[in-house]
mmCIF file of C-alpha atoms in Angstrom:
data_model
loop_
_atom_site.group_PDB
_atom_site.id
_atom_site.type_symbol
_atom_site.label_atom_id
_atom_site.label_comp_id
_atom_site.label_asym_id
_atom_site.label_seq_id
_atom_site.Cartn_x
_atom_site.Cartn_y
_atom_site.Cartn_z
ATOM 1 C CA MET A 1 57.837 86.464 128.765
ATOM 2 C CA TYR A 2 57.451 84.182 131.740
ATOM 3 C CA ARG A 3 55.898 84.337 135.193
ATOM 4 C CA VAL A 4 57.013 82.721 138.394
ATOM 5 C CA PHE A 5 54.877 81.129 141.086
ATOM 6 C CA ALA A 6 56.543 80.310 144.406
ATOM 7 C CA PHE A 7 55.075 78.151 147.150
ATOM 8 C CA SER A 8 56.335 77.168 150.605
ATOM 9 C CA PHE A 9 55.892 73.594 151.251
ATOM 10 C CA VAL A 10 81.396 61.480 144.392
ATOM 11 C CA PRO A 11 82.986 62.376 141.270
ATOM 12 C CA PHE A 12 86.783 62.791 141.090
ATOM 13 C CA ILE A 13 88.015 66.267 142.086
ATOM 14 C CA VAL A 14 91.111 67.850 140.566
ATOM 15 C CA ALA A 15 93.064 70.722 142.132
ATOM 16 C CA THR A 16 95.501 72.551 139.888
ATOM 17 C CA GLY A 17 97.223 75.797 139.199
ATOM 18 C CA SER A 18 95.775 77.657 136.213
ATOM 19 C CA THR A 19 96.396 80.694 134.052
ATOM 20 C CA TYR A 20 94.398 82.734 136.538
ATOM 21 C CA GLY A 21 95.630 81.182 139.792
ATOM 22 C CA ALA A 22 93.987 78.413 141.797
ATOM 23 C CA GLU A 23 91.462 76.024 140.244
ATOM 24 C CA ILE A 24 89.446 73.057 141.489
ATOM 25 C CA LYS A 25 87.186 71.086 139.192
ATOM 26 C CA ASN A 26 85.129 67.925 138.933
ATOM 27 C CA ASP A 27 82.864 66.542 136.216
ATOM 28 C CA ARG A 28 80.155 69.111 137.065
ATOM 29 C CA LEU A 29 81.923 72.401 137.914
ATOM 30 C CA ALA A 30 85.181 74.354 137.922
ATOM 31 C CA PHE A 31 85.971 77.104 140.439
ATOM 32 C CA THR A 32 88.902 79.493 139.971
ATOM 33 C CA ILE A 33 90.520 82.251 142.067
ATOM 34 C CA ASN A 34 92.585 84.856 140.237
ATOM 35 C CA GLU A 35 96.102 84.898 141.714
ATOM 36 C CA PHE A 36 96.517 88.657 141.201
ATOM 37 C CA ASN A 37 93.214 90.311 142.151
ATOM 38 C CA GLY A 38 91.526 87.585 144.218
ATOM 39 C CA SER A 39 88.312 87.523 142.150
ATOM 40 C CA TYR A 40 86.615 84.166 141.635
ATOM 41 C CA ALA A 41 84.789 82.476 138.776
ATOM 42 C CA LEU A 42 82.454 79.489 138.584
ATOM 43 C CA LYS A 43 81.679 77.626 135.384
ATOM 44 C CA THR A 44 80.347 74.254 134.364
ATOM 45 C CA THR A 45 82.490 71.440 133.059
ATOM 46 C CA GLY A 46 79.840 68.790 132.386
ATOM 47 C CA GLY A 47 77.056 70.595 134.256
ATOM 48 C CA VAL A 48 73.848 68.606 134.691
ATOM 49 C CA PRO A 49 74.609 65.369 132.787
ATOM 50 C CA LYS A 50 71.317 65.184 130.864
ATOM 51 C CA TYR A 51 71.806 68.677 129.372
ATOM 52 C CA LYS A 52 74.598 68.902 126.798
ATOM 53 C CA THR A 53 73.852 72.606 126.249
ATOM 54 C CA ASP A 54 75.046 73.518 129.754
ATOM 55 C CA ASP A 55 78.636 72.255 129.326
ATOM 56 C CA ASP A 56 81.526 74.719 129.703
ATOM 57 C CA ARG A 57 79.378 77.731 130.622
ATOM 58 C CA TYR A 58 79.914 80.472 133.185
ATOM 59 C CA LEU A 59 77.747 80.815 136.298
ATOM 60 C CA LEU A 60 79.870 83.452 138.052
ATOM 61 C CA TYR A 61 82.128 85.595 135.901
ATOM 62 C CA ALA A 62 85.589 86.880 136.746
ATOM 63 C CA GLU A 63 88.492 85.979 134.437
ATOM 64 C CA GLU A 64 91.098 88.790 134.519
ATOM 65 C CA LEU A 65 88.651 91.468 135.706
ATOM 66 C CA PRO A 66 87.865 91.834 139.434
ATOM 67 C CA THR A 67 84.117 91.284 139.121
ATOM 68 C CA SER A 68 83.080 88.511 141.552
ATOM 69 C CA THR A 69 84.981 89.811 144.560
ATOM 70 C CA THR A 70 85.279 90.040 148.345
ATOM 71 C CA THR A 71 85.451 93.445 150.032
ATOM 72 C CA VAL A 72 85.964 94.071 153.753
ATOM 73 C CA LEU A 73 84.631 97.208 155.437
ATOM 74 C CA ILE A 74 86.963 98.152 158.301
ATOM 75 C CA ASP A 75 85.780 100.949 160.598
ATOM 76 C CA GLY A 76 83.751 102.374 157.701
ATOM 77 C CA GLU A 77 86.502 102.105 155.049
ATOM 78 C CA PRO A 78 86.026 99.547 152.225
ATOM 79 C CA SER A 79 88.979 97.623 150.773
ATOM 80 C CA ARG A 80 88.823 94.827 148.216
ATOM 81 C CA VAL A 81 90.764 91.609 148.712
ATOM 82 C CA GLY A 82 93.447 91.701 146.013
ATOM 83 C CA GLY A 83 93.119 95.487 145.725
ATOM 84 C CA PRO A 84 95.723 98.216 146.313
ATOM 85 C CA LYS A 85 95.561 98.044 150.141
ATOM 86 C CA SER A 86 95.543 94.232 150.257
ATOM 87 C CA LYS A 87 98.637 92.122 151.000
ATOM 88 C CA TRP A 88 98.774 88.407 150.249
ATOM 89 C CA ILE A 89 99.664 86.254 153.249
ATOM 90 C CA VAL A 90 98.933 83.117 151.223
ATOM 91 C CA ARG A 91 98.415 83.634 147.485
ATOM 92 C CA PRO A 92 95.449 81.848 145.881
ATOM 93 C CA ARG A 93 96.246 78.138 145.703
ATOM 94 C CA ALA A 94 94.516 74.792 145.157
ATOM 95 C CA ALA A 95 95.267 71.593 147.078
ATOM 96 C CA ALA A 96 93.289 68.475 148.068
ATOM 97 C CA GLY A 97 90.101 69.744 146.422
ATOM 98 C CA VAL A 98 90.164 73.151 148.144
ATOM 99 C CA ALA A 99 90.836 76.572 146.597
ATOM 100 C CA SER A 100 91.954 79.121 149.178
ATOM 101 C CA TYR A 101 93.795 82.321 149.982
ATOM 102 C CA ALA A 102 94.698 84.562 152.921
ATOM 103 C CA ALA A 103 95.028 88.337 152.575
ATOM 104 C CA GLU A 104 95.537 91.102 155.115
ATOM 105 C CA ILE A 105 94.234 94.670 155.060
ATOM 106 C CA ASP A 106 95.001 97.030 157.947
ATOM 107 C CA SER A 107 95.482 94.203 160.499
ATOM 108 C CA ILE A 108 92.304 92.396 159.333
ATOM 109 C CA ARG A 109 93.063 89.018 157.770
ATOM 110 C CA VAL A 110 90.521 87.587 155.297
ATOM 111 C CA MET A 111 90.750 83.895 154.408
ATOM 112 C CA LEU A 112 88.642 82.138 151.776
ATOM 113 C CA ASP A 113 88.095 78.378 151.535
ATOM 114 C CA ALA A 114 86.112 77.053 148.521
ATOM 115 C CA ARG A 115 85.206 73.416 147.940
ATOM 116 C CA PHE A 116 82.583 71.303 146.163
ATOM 117 C CA VAL A 117 79.710 69.786 148.149
ATOM 118 C CA THR A 118 76.570 67.809 147.390
ATOM 119 C CA THR A 119 73.291 69.641 146.905
ATOM 120 C CA PRO A 120 69.614 68.604 147.003
ATOM 121 C CA TYR A 121 69.046 70.413 143.692
ATOM 122 C CA ALA A 122 71.246 68.253 141.427
ATOM 123 C CA ASP A 123 73.065 64.910 141.565
ATOM 124 C CA GLY A 124 76.596 64.658 142.921
ATOM 125 C CA PRO A 125 78.875 67.412 144.281
ATOM 126 C CA ALA A 126 77.281 70.066 142.071
ATOM 127 C CA ALA A 127 77.623 73.036 144.452
ATOM 128 C CA VAL A 128 80.523 75.198 145.572
ATOM 129 C CA ARG A 129 80.596 76.280 149.223
ATOM 130 C CA LEU A 130 82.439 79.524 149.982
ATOM 131 C CA HIS A 131 83.650 79.979 153.565
ATOM 132 C CA TRP A 132 85.310 83.187 154.721
ATOM 133 C CA LEU A 133 87.215 83.530 157.987
ATOM 134 C CA VAL A 134 88.032 87.020 159.245
ATOM 135 C CA ARG A 135 90.632 87.531 161.992
ATOM 136 C CA ASN A 136 91.650 90.702 163.778
ATOM 137 C CA THR A 137 95.447 90.440 163.972
ATOM 138 C CA GLY A 138 95.800 93.891 165.556
ATOM 139 C CA THR A 139 95.767 95.059 169.169
ATOM 140 C CA SER A 140 92.404 96.879 169.304
ATOM 141 C CA SER A 141 88.771 96.123 168.466
ATOM 142 C CA ARG A 142 87.604 96.868 164.900
ATOM 143 C CA LYS A 143 84.159 97.079 163.316
ATOM 144 C CA ILE A 144 84.082 94.887 160.209
ATOM 145 C CA GLN A 145 81.672 93.766 157.497
ATOM 146 C CA ILE A 146 82.178 91.492 154.491
ATOM 147 C CA ARG A 147 80.655 92.057 151.036
ATOM 148 C CA ALA A 148 80.675 89.166 148.551
ATOM 149 C CA VAL A 149 79.804 90.332 145.025
ATOM 150 C CA LEU A 150 78.515 87.660 142.649
ATOM 151 C CA ASP A 151 78.669 88.616 138.963
ATOM 152 C CA THR A 152 76.060 86.168 137.688
ATOM 153 C CA PHE A 153 76.522 84.964 134.138
ATOM 154 C CA LEU A 154 74.422 82.176 132.600
ATOM 155 C CA GLY A 155 76.024 80.658 129.541
ATOM 156 C CA ALA A 156 76.395 83.514 127.073
ATOM 157 C CA ALA A 157 73.977 85.761 128.995
ATOM 158 C CA ASP A 158 75.379 88.438 131.303
ATOM 159 C CA ASP A 159 71.819 89.490 132.164
ATOM 160 C CA ALA A 160 70.899 86.483 134.297
ATOM 161 C CA SER A 161 67.511 87.163 135.856
ATOM 162 C CA PHE A 162 66.781 86.590 139.548
ATOM 163 C CA VAL A 163 63.835 84.740 141.040
ATOM 164 C CA ILE A 164 63.070 85.044 144.758
ATOM 165 C CA PRO A 165 60.730 82.540 146.493
ATOM 166 C CA GLY A 166 57.497 84.213 147.529
ATOM 167 C CA VAL A 167 58.316 87.248 145.358
ATOM 168 C CA GLY A 168 58.843 85.934 141.841
ATOM 169 C CA ALA A 169 61.034 87.321 139.057
ATOM 170 C CA LEU A 170 62.544 90.608 140.205
ATOM 171 C CA GLN A 171 61.313 93.619 138.282
ATOM 172 C CA ARG A 172 63.401 96.281 140.031
ATOM 173 C CA GLU A 173 66.539 96.666 142.100
ATOM 174 C CA THR A 174 65.745 94.817 145.296
ATOM 175 C CA LEU A 175 67.321 94.840 148.741
ATOM 176 C CA HIS A 176 66.420 92.247 151.377
ATOM 177 C CA SER A 177 67.664 92.678 154.933
ATOM 178 C CA LYS A 178 67.506 90.738 158.204
ATOM 179 C CA LYS A 179 64.350 88.584 158.335
ATOM 180 C CA GLU A 180 63.438 89.525 154.732
ATOM 181 C CA VAL A 181 66.471 87.676 153.322
ATOM 182 C CA PRO A 182 65.028 84.736 151.309
ATOM 183 C CA ASP A 183 65.962 81.071 151.652
ATOM 184 C CA PHE A 184 67.641 81.248 148.250
ATOM 185 C CA TRP A 185 67.917 83.150 144.996
ATOM 186 C CA PHE A 186 67.418 81.344 141.720
ATOM 187 C CA SER A 187 68.405 82.085 138.134
ATOM 188 C CA LEU A 188 67.307 80.399 134.917
ATOM 189 C CA GLN A 189 67.763 81.413 131.275
ATOM 190 C CA LYS A 190 64.582 79.975 129.755
ATOM 191 C CA PRO A 191 62.119 77.445 131.193
ATOM 192 C CA ALA A 192 61.607 75.925 127.742
ATOM 193 C CA ALA A 193 65.349 75.311 127.263
ATOM 194 C CA PRO A 194 67.233 75.458 130.585
ATOM 195 C CA ALA A 195 70.770 75.646 129.192
ATOM 196 C CA SER A 196 71.992 76.876 132.577
ATOM 197 C CA ALA A 197 70.349 77.286 135.962
ATOM 198 C CA MET A 198 71.673 77.932 139.445
ATOM 199 C CA ILE A 199 70.609 78.529 143.025
ATOM 200 C CA GLY A 200 72.332 80.603 145.679
ATOM 201 C CA ARG A 201 71.340 79.175 149.068
ATOM 202 C CA LEU A 202 71.175 81.749 151.869
ATOM 203 C CA ARG A 203 69.652 79.936 154.853
ATOM 204 C CA GLY A 204 70.067 76.659 156.728
ATOM 205 C CA ALA A 205 73.065 75.073 158.453
ATOM 206 C CA PRO A 206 75.974 75.287 157.808
ATOM 207 C CA LEU A 207 75.254 78.479 155.849
ATOM 208 C CA THR A 208 75.350 82.016 157.217
ATOM 209 C CA THR A 209 72.262 84.077 156.429
ATOM 210 C CA PRO A 210 73.548 87.434 155.147
ATOM 211 C CA ASP A 211 72.413 90.603 156.891
ATOM 212 C CA VAL A 212 71.683 92.128 153.472
ATOM 213 C CA ALA A 213 71.130 90.603 150.014
ATOM 214 C CA PHE A 214 71.110 93.253 147.263
ATOM 215 C CA PHE A 215 70.097 92.411 143.661
ATOM 216 C CA ALA A 216 70.936 95.053 141.057
ATOM 217 C CA ALA A 217 72.868 95.835 137.877
ATOM 218 C CA PHE A 218 76.417 94.613 138.430
ATOM 219 C CA GLY A 219 77.970 98.046 137.826
ATOM 220 C CA ARG A 220 76.338 99.341 141.011
ATOM 221 C CA PHE A 221 78.806 97.378 143.167
ATOM 222 C CA THR A 222 82.140 99.186 142.922
ATOM 223 C CA ASP A 223 85.256 99.482 145.046
ATOM 224 C CA SER A 224 84.355 103.045 146.026
ATOM 225 C CA VAL A 225 80.594 102.551 146.572
ATOM 226 C CA TYR A 226 80.279 99.774 149.122
ATOM 227 C CA LEU A 227 76.494 99.735 149.685
ATOM 228 C CA PRO A 228 74.681 101.796 147.010
ATOM 229 C CA GLU A 229 71.416 103.582 147.664
ATOM 230 C CA ILE A 230 68.606 101.567 146.104
ATOM 231 C CA GLU A 231 67.240 103.161 142.933
ATOM 232 C CA ASP A 232 63.946 102.726 141.108
ATOM 233 C CA LYS A 233 65.513 101.087 138.061
ATOM 234 C CA GLY A 234 63.944 98.533 135.752
ATOM 235 C CA PHE A 235 65.219 95.090 136.613
ATOM 236 C CA SER A 236 63.369 92.116 135.170
ATOM 237 C CA ALA A 237 63.830 88.846 133.345
ATOM 238 C CA THR A 238 62.757 90.382 130.040
ATOM 239 C CA SER A 239 63.910 93.996 130.263
ATOM 240 C CA LEU A 240 67.087 94.842 132.154
ATOM 241 C CA ALA A 241 68.477 98.358 132.218
ATOM 242 C CA PRO A 242 71.402 98.131 132.360
ATOM 243 C CA SER A 243 71.633 94.463 131.427
ATOM 244 C CA ASP A 244 74.656 93.176 133.377
ATOM 245 C CA THR A 245 73.180 91.706 136.564
ATOM 246 C CA GLY A 246 74.684 90.756 139.893
ATOM 247 C CA CYS A 247 74.021 90.437 143.577
ATOM 248 C CA ALA A 248 75.943 91.375 146.695
ATOM 249 C CA LEU A 249 75.760 89.580 150.037
ATOM 250 C CA TYR A 250 76.667 91.584 153.144
ATOM 251 C CA PHE A 251 77.688 89.813 156.364
ATOM 252 C CA GLY A 252 77.885 91.921 159.529
ATOM 253 C CA PRO A 253 78.729 94.494 160.786
ATOM 254 C CA GLU A 254 80.519 92.942 163.755
ATOM 255 C CA ASP A 255 82.719 94.328 166.512
ATOM 256 C CA LEU A 256 85.780 92.098 166.226
ATOM 257 C CA ALA A 257 88.045 92.148 169.267
ATOM 258 C CA ALA A 258 91.828 91.890 168.924
ATOM 259 C CA GLY A 259 92.787 88.292 168.164
ATOM 260 C CA SER A 260 89.156 87.264 167.492
ATOM 261 C CA LEU A 261 87.914 85.225 164.520
ATOM 262 C CA ILE A 262 84.535 85.082 162.770
ATOM 263 C CA GLY A 263 83.297 83.045 159.781
ATOM 264 C CA TYR A 264 80.657 83.370 157.040
ATOM 265 C CA THR A 265 79.455 80.713 154.574
ATOM 266 C CA THR A 266 77.352 80.747 151.406
ATOM 267 C CA GLU A 267 76.678 78.206 148.644
ATOM 268 C CA ILE A 268 76.008 78.268 144.900
ATOM 269 C CA SER A 269 74.549 75.204 143.232
ATOM 270 C CA LEU A 270 73.633 73.807 139.859
ATOM 271 C CA VAL A 271 69.948 73.052 139.408
ATOM 272 C CA ASP A 272 68.283 70.178 137.587
ATOM 273 C CA PRO A 273 64.728 71.505 137.023
ATOM 274 C CA VAL A 274 61.806 69.336 135.948
ATOM 275 C CA VAL A 275 60.712 70.707 132.568
ATOM 276 C CA ALA A 276 57.348 70.031 130.972
ATOM 277 C CA ASP A 277 55.286 71.368 128.086
ATOM 278 C CA VAL A 278 51.676 72.313 128.723
ATOM 279 C CA GLY A 279 49.982 72.153 125.369
ATOM 280 C CA GLU A 280 51.628 74.194 122.625
ATOM 281 C CA ALA A 281 51.756 77.548 124.404
ATOM 282 C CA VAL A 282 53.293 77.109 127.845
ATOM 283 C CA ALA A 283 56.489 75.544 129.172
ATOM 284 C CA LEU A 284 56.934 74.827 132.874
ATOM 285 C CA ALA A 285 60.085 74.459 134.929
ATOM 286 C CA VAL A 286 59.659 73.126 138.467
ATOM 287 C CA VAL A 287 62.491 73.603 140.952
ATOM 288 C CA ALA A 288 62.487 71.662 144.214
ATOM 289 C CA PRO A 289 64.998 69.683 146.276
ATOM 290 C CA SER A 290 65.253 66.014 145.339
ATOM 291 C CA TYR A 291 65.132 64.976 149.000
ATOM 292 C CA ALA A 292 63.951 66.391 152.337
ATOM 293 C CA ALA A 293 63.635 65.155 155.916
ATOM 294 C CA PRO A 294 60.223 63.890 157.117
ATOM 295 C CA ASP A 295 57.895 66.779 158.056
ATOM 296 C CA GLN A 296 60.398 69.284 156.651
ATOM 297 C CA GLU A 297 58.960 72.233 154.741
ATOM 298 C CA PHE A 298 60.725 73.103 151.499
ATOM 299 C CA PRO A 299 60.283 75.670 148.715
ATOM 300 C CA LEU A 300 58.676 74.630 145.439
ATOM 301 C CA THR A 301 59.159 77.084 142.571
ATOM 302 C CA VAL A 302 57.150 76.842 139.348
ATOM 303 C CA ILE A 303 58.226 78.967 136.374
ATOM 304 C CA ALA A 304 55.783 79.321 133.486
ATOM 305 C CA GLU A 305 56.813 80.647 130.068
ATOM 306 C CA ASN A 306 54.583 81.584 127.152
ATOM 307 C CA VAL A 307 56.608 80.073 124.307
ATOM 308 C CA LEU A 308 54.537 81.748 121.599
ATOM 309 C CA ASP A 309 55.278 85.250 120.332
ATOM 310 C CA SER A 310 54.851 88.151 122.750
ATOM 311 C CA LYS A 311 51.540 89.236 121.191
ATOM 312 C CA SER A 312 49.852 85.930 122.042
ATOM 313 C CA VAL A 313 48.272 86.027 125.505
ATOM 314 C CA ARG A 314 47.275 82.864 127.355
ATOM 315 C CA LYS A 315 45.295 82.544 130.569
ATOM 316 C CA PHE A 316 47.181 80.391 133.017
ATOM 317 C CA ARG A 317 46.726 79.143 136.580
ATOM 318 C CA VAL A 318 48.924 76.978 138.832
#
């Protein structure tokens, strides 16, 4: 098991069509949008250069199934982009390093723009920034909300655990709203051997802080159940029930006047943690940005893992 302690303190890009629709990729990441159902996937190409074990591994899963998806709530009725009520205005496409689409549902147009950007957590353009624009093309005001479901998938593990700064590794289904929404969520397979690690940044310009961030088993986020009631279910890095994890980010609700436009932005990044052994029993992974402005506070996350068998207990202090 491991415990988490949280403290507050340009490669070439290719844009192509693919089997599943629109794809952009560089020597770190590949991002794909399915041309039929609008779901999106993120995987490594080369990942963090010093780790060979993180090459060609999923971070967000989609493929042919609509798992990592965008749903718009219109006057209380949810509809998924690429679903039965959705009409493509511009099918998923890739051009000039940008993957995008435009879909319309009941006079609400949802546009997605995805591109690679630099990140303080790894070298080079090792993050994908997702930017949604929502326009009311009708003649009357509508109440709208956007839900972005992220089906997290680290390497061969569909049970990617979540770490929240100031909270630690999540043990149960967790919902953060308004001011409780953290600066980021973080996921790592094993501190002793970080084959894959990622951060979802939720605060700071140009990002949009979601109104709700919900961490739960992936199956809880369905087309018919837009915002599930939180349940007292086991949800931890070592014991997940069920094991397929995910998170959903909710932006809004907003009253969108006829002809009006609103945008939301989030970012998912590779992480290059500092890994160290402490004696023979404990491995540490330290996650922090590689640069910060003078006098700027930043989160420092330390993950400690007992690398011996589960029956061996070690006293530990950071």
